[in-house]
Structure formats: structure tokens, C-alpha cells
Tab-separated table of C-alpha atoms in Angstrom:
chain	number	residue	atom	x	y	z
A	981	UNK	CA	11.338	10.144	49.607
A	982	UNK	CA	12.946	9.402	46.259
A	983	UNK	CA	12.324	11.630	43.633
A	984	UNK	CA	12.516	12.632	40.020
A	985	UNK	CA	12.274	16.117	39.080
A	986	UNK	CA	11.186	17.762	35.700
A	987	UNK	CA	9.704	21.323	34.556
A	988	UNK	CA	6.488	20.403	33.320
A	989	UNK	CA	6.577	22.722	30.616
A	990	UNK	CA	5.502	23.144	27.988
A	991	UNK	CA	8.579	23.146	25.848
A	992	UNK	CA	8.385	24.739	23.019
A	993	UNK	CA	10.811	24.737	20.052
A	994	UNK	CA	10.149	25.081	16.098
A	995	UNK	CA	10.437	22.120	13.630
A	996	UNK	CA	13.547	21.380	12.571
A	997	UNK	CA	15.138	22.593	15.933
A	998	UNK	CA	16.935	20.798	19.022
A	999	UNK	CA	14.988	19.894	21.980
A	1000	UNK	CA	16.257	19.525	25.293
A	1001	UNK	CA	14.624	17.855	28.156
A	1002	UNK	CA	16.115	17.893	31.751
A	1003	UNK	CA	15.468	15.880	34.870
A	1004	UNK	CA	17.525	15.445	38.225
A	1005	UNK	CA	16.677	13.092	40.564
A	1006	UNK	CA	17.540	12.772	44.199
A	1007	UNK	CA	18.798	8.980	45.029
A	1008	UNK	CA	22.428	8.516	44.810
A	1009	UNK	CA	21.793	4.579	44.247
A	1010	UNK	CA	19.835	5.513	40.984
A	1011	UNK	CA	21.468	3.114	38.497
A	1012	UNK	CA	19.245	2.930	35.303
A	1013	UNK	CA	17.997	5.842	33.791
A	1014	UNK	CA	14.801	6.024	31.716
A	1015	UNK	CA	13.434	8.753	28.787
A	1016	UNK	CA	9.813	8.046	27.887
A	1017	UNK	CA	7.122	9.255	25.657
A	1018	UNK	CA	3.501	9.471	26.049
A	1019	UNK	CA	0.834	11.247	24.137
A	1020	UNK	CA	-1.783	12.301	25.502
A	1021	UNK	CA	-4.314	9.276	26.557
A	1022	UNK	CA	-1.678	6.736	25.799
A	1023	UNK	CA	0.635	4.305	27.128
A	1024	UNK	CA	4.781	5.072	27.988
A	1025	UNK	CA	6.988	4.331	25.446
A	1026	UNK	CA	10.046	3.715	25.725
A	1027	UNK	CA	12.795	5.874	23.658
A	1028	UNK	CA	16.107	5.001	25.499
A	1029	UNK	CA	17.902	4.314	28.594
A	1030	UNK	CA	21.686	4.755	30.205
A	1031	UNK	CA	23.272	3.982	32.757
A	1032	UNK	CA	26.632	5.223	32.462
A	1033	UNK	CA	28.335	8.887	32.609
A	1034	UNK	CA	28.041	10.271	29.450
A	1035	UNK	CA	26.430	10.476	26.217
A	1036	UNK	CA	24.185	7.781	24.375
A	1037	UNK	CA	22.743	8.144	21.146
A	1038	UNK	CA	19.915	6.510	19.433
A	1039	UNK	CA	18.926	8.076	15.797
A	1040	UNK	CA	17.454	11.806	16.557
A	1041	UNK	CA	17.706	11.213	20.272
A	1042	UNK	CA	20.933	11.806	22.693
A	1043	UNK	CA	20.686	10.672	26.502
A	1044	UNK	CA	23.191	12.558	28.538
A	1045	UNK	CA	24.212	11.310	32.298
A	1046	UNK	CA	25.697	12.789	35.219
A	1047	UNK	CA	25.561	11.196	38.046
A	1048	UNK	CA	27.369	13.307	40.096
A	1049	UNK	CA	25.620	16.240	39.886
A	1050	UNK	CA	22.221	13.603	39.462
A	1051	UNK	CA	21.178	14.898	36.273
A	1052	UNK	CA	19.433	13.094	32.860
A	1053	UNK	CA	18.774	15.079	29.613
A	1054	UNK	CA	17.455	14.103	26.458
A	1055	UNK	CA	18.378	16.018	23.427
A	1056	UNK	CA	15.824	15.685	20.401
A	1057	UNK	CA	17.460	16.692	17.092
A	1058	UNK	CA	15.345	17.460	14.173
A	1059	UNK	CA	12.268	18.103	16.178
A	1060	UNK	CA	9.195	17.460	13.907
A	1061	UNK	CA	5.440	17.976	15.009
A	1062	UNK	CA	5.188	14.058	15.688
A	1063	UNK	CA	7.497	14.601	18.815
A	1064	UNK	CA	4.750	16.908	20.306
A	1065	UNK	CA	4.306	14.839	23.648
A	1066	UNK	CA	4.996	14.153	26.902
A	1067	UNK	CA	8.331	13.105	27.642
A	1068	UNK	CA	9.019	10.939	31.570
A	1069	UNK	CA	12.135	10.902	32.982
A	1070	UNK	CA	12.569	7.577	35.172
A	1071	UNK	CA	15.282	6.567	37.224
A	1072	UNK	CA	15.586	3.052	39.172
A	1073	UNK	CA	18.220	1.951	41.553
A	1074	UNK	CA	18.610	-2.030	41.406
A	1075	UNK	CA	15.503	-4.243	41.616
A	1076	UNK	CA	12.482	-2.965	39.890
A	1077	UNK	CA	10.831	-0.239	41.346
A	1078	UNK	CA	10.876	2.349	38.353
A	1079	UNK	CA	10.353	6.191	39.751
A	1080	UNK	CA	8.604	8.516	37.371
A	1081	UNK	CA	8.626	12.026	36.747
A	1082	UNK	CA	5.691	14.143	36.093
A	1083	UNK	CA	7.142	14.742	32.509
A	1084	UNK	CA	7.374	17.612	30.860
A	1085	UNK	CA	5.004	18.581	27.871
A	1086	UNK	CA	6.984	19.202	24.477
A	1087	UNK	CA	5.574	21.058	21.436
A	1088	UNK	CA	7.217	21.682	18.000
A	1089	UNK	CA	5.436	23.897	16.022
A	1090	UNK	CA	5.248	22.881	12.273
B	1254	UNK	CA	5.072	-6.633	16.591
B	1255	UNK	CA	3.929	-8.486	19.563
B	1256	UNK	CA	2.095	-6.241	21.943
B	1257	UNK	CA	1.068	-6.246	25.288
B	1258	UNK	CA	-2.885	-6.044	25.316
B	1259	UNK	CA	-5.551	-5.436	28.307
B	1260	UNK	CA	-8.501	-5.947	29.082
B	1261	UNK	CA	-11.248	-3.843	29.731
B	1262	UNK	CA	-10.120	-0.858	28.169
B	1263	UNK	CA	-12.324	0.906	30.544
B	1264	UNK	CA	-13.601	-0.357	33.802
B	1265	UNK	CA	-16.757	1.493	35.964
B	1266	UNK	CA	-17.155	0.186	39.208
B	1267	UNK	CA	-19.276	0.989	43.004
B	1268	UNK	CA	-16.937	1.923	45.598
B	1269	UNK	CA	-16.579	-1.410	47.708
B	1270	UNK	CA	-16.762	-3.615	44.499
B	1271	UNK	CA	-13.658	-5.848	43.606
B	1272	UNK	CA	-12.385	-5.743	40.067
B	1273	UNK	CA	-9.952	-7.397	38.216
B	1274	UNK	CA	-7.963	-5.931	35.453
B	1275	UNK	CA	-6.367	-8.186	33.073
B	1276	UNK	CA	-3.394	-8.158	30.882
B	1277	UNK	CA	-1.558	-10.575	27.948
B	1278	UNK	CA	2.352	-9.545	28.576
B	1279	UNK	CA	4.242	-10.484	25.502
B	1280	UNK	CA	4.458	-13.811	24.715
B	1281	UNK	CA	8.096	-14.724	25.726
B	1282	UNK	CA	8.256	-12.134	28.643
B	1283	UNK	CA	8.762	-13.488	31.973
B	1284	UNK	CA	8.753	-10.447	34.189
B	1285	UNK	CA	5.779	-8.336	34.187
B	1286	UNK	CA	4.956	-5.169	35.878
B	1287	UNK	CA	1.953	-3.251	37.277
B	1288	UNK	CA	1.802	0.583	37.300
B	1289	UNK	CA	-1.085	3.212	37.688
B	1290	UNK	CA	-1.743	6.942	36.475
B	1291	UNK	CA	-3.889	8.944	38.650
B	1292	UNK	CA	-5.262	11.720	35.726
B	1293	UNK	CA	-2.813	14.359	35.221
B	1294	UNK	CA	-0.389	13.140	38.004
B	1295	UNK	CA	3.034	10.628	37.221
B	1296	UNK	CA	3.059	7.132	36.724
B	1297	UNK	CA	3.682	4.943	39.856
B	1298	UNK	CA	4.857	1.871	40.157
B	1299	UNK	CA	2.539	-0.732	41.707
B	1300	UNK	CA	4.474	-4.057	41.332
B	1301	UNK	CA	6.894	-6.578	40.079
B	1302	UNK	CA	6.231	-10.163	39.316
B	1303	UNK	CA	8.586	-13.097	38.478
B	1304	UNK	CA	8.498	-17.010	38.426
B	1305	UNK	CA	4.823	-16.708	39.938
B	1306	UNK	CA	5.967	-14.667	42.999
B	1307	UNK	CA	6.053	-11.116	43.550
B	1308	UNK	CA	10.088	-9.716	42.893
B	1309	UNK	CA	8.870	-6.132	44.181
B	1310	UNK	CA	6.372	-4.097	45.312
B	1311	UNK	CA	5.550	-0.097	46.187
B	1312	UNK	CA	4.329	1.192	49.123
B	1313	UNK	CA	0.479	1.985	47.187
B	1314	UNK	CA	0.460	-2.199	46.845
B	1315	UNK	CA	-1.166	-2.893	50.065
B	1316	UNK	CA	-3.092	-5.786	51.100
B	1317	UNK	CA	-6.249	-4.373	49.033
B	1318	UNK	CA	-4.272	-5.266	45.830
B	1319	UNK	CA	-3.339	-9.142	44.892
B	1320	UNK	CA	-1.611	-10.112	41.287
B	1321	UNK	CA	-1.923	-13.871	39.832
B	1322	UNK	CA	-0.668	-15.243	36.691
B	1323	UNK	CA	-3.936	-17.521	36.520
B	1324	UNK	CA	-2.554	-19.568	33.226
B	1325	UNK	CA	0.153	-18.947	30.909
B	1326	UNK	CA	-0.705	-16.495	28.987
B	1327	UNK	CA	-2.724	-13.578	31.529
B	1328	UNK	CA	-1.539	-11.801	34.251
B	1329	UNK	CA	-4.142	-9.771	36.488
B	1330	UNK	CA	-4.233	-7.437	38.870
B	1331	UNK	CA	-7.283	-7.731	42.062
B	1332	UNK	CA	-8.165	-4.850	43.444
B	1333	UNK	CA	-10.534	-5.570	46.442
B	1334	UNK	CA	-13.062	-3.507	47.752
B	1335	UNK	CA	-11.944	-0.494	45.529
B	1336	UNK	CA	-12.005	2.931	47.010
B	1337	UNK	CA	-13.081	6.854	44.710
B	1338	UNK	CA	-8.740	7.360	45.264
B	1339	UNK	CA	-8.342	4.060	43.197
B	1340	UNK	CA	-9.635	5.780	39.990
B	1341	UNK	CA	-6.830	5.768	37.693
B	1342	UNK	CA	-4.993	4.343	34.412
B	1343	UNK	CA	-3.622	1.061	35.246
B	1344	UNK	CA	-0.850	-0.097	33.024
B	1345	UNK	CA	0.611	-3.682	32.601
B	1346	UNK	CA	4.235	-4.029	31.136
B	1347	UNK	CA	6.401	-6.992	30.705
B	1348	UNK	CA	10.214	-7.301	29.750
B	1349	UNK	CA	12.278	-10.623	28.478
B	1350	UNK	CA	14.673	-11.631	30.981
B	1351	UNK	CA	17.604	-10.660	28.754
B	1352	UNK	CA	16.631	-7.086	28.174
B	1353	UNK	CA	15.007	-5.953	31.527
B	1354	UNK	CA	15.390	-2.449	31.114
B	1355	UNK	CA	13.293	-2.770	27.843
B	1356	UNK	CA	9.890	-2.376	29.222
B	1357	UNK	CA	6.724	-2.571	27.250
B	1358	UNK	CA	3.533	-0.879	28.387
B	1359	UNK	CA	-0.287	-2.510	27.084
B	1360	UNK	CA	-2.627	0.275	26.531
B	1361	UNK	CA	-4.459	0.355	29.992
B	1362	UNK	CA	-7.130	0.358	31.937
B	1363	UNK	CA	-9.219	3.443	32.977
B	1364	UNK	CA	-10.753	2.830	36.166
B	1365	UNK	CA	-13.547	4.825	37.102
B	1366	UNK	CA	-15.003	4.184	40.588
B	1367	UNK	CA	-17.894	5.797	41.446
């Protein structure tokens, strides 16, 4: 069974501070890496993906790979209150089945 | 910005009652995707669909469940003969061809059956 792992939290961190999100997931063959958002009673939303080692940075957001030791982060700089969500971890390996985690719940206290 | 939209925003059906949820995938998109959310659990993938023909499917996508792209604009998902365990959010997402890891989710579908 191939899975994607992530402390559901909640994460808490004060505005202004760095987040950081973890997830490792347990298929070798994972070759697209996913960080999502989702408040509560919405849809996913897309903040970034990678696919190689390394880092990959979009605005206030850094995506960090490892594929050898299976591992995805997310760093949030800046946190503000707005970035109080849910944040998925998904992982696919070729072809289009997308595996979720259960996300883990992120608060920034204002 | 274009959207994905879907329709009913909330569906209530009898156990043993077929439904069909429908979604408007972006309007140059040609791969679209269905996924469901049991409450509080993760999302799951439910399906791939390209060039009229299913590209992928889960394990959960058994023969109760059908997809159609019925005209050129909607793209629907049949569930037959629904069961309580079917209750769920049901997202649609599409992607262009060129930027497939770019998925974008509608709003969903809450399915209650009862």
C-alpha cells in the first residue's frame, strides 16, 4: 500500500514566523511531488510542486525534496493568519493517480 | 480567472438511488480528474479521463461508478445504486495538457446518502 505520511497537527507558529510542514512517503517510484492547501469546507489548492532533489521556491513558500531518504517539506516564511489551513502533501509516480496525505492543520496566531 | 464549477453543490440521496454529479473543467483543459473526501479523512483519487476514455483509475472506481464527457463542455461522474459509505465530498479537477501537474479543483459536491 502506497502511502503519504504527515503529523496532523496542529502546527502552530506566531505571525511573522517560519512554518515548516513535513511529509515522507513510502513509494520509491514517487516522481511528482505535491503541497496543497485547503481551508476548512473547501476545495485543494494548489501552492507548488517538485520533482527534483532540492529546493524550489515560489514567493513565501520553499518546497524541499529528498528522495532518498523519501521526504517533502514545505517551508512558509512570513506566516500571516491567512495561512491558517490545512496543508496536503501528495506524491504521484507516473500516470495520474495522485496519493494524498491526511494534511496537517497549520495555525498562525495574529 | 476561469474556474472549474459543479453542480449540485450538495446532493441528498436514498441508499440504492443513482446520482450524477456534474462538473464544467476549465475551458481549454483536456484531462480531467475525479476525487472524493470522506469527512475528516484524505482526499482519494477516483479517476483520470482523457480523449473520451478513461487514462486511470483507483481501486474505490469499481463498476458502481461510470464517468462521460456527455458534450463539450461537462464532465460527470454516475454513481449507481449509491451505498451510506459513498457519502462524501466529490471533487472534479482538470489540467491543460501542457501543465499536467497544475491541477485545478471545482468546489464539490457533498453527497449525503441517507
Amino acid at each position: 500500500q502506497k502511502e503519504v505520511e504527515q503529523n496532523s497537527g496542529p502546527l502552530s507558529v506566531p505571525e511573522g514566523a517560519i512554518a515548516s510542514l513535513n511529509c515522507t512517503y513510502s513509494d520509491r517510484g514517487s516522481q511528482s511531488f505535491f503541497w496543497y492547501r485547503q481551508y476548512s469546507g473547501k476545495s485543494p489548492e494548489l501552492i507548488m510542486f517538485i520533482y527534483s532533489n532540492g529546493d524550489k521556491e515560489d514567493g513565501r513558500f520553499t518546497a524541499q525534496l529528498n528522495k532518498a531518504s523519501q521526504y517533502v517539506s514545505l517551508l512558509i516564511r512570513d506566516s500571516q493568519p491567512s495561512d491558517s489551513a490545512t496543508y496536503l502533501c501528495a506524491v504521484r509516480a507516473g500516470g495520474f493517480k495522485t496519493i494524498f496525505g491526511a494534511g496537517t492543520r497549520l495555525f498562525v496566531k495574529a | 480567472e476561469p474556474e472549474v464549477t459543479q453542480t449540485p453543490s450538495h446532493q441528498v440521496t436514498q441508499m440504492g438511488q443513482e446520482v450524477i454529479l456534474r462538473c464544467v473543467p476549465i475551458s481549454n483543459h483536456l484531462y480531467f480528474y475525479w476525487y472524493r473526501q470522506i469527512l475528516g479523512q484524505k482526499v482519494e483519487f477516483l479517476v483520470s479521463f482523457y480523449n473520451n476514455e478513461i487514462s486511470e483509475k483507483s481501486e474505490i472506481f469499481d463498476d458502481q461508478f461510470s464517468v462521460e464527457r456527455p458534450d463539450g463542455s461537462n464532465f460527470t461522474l454516475k454513481i449507481r445504486s449509491t451505498k451510506l459509505e459513498d457519502s462524501a465530498m466529490y471533487f472534479c479537477a482538470s489540467s491543460d495538457r501542457t501543465k499536467l501537474n497544475e491541477q485545478f479543483f471545482g468546489p464539490g459536491t457533498r453527497l449525503t446518502v441517507l
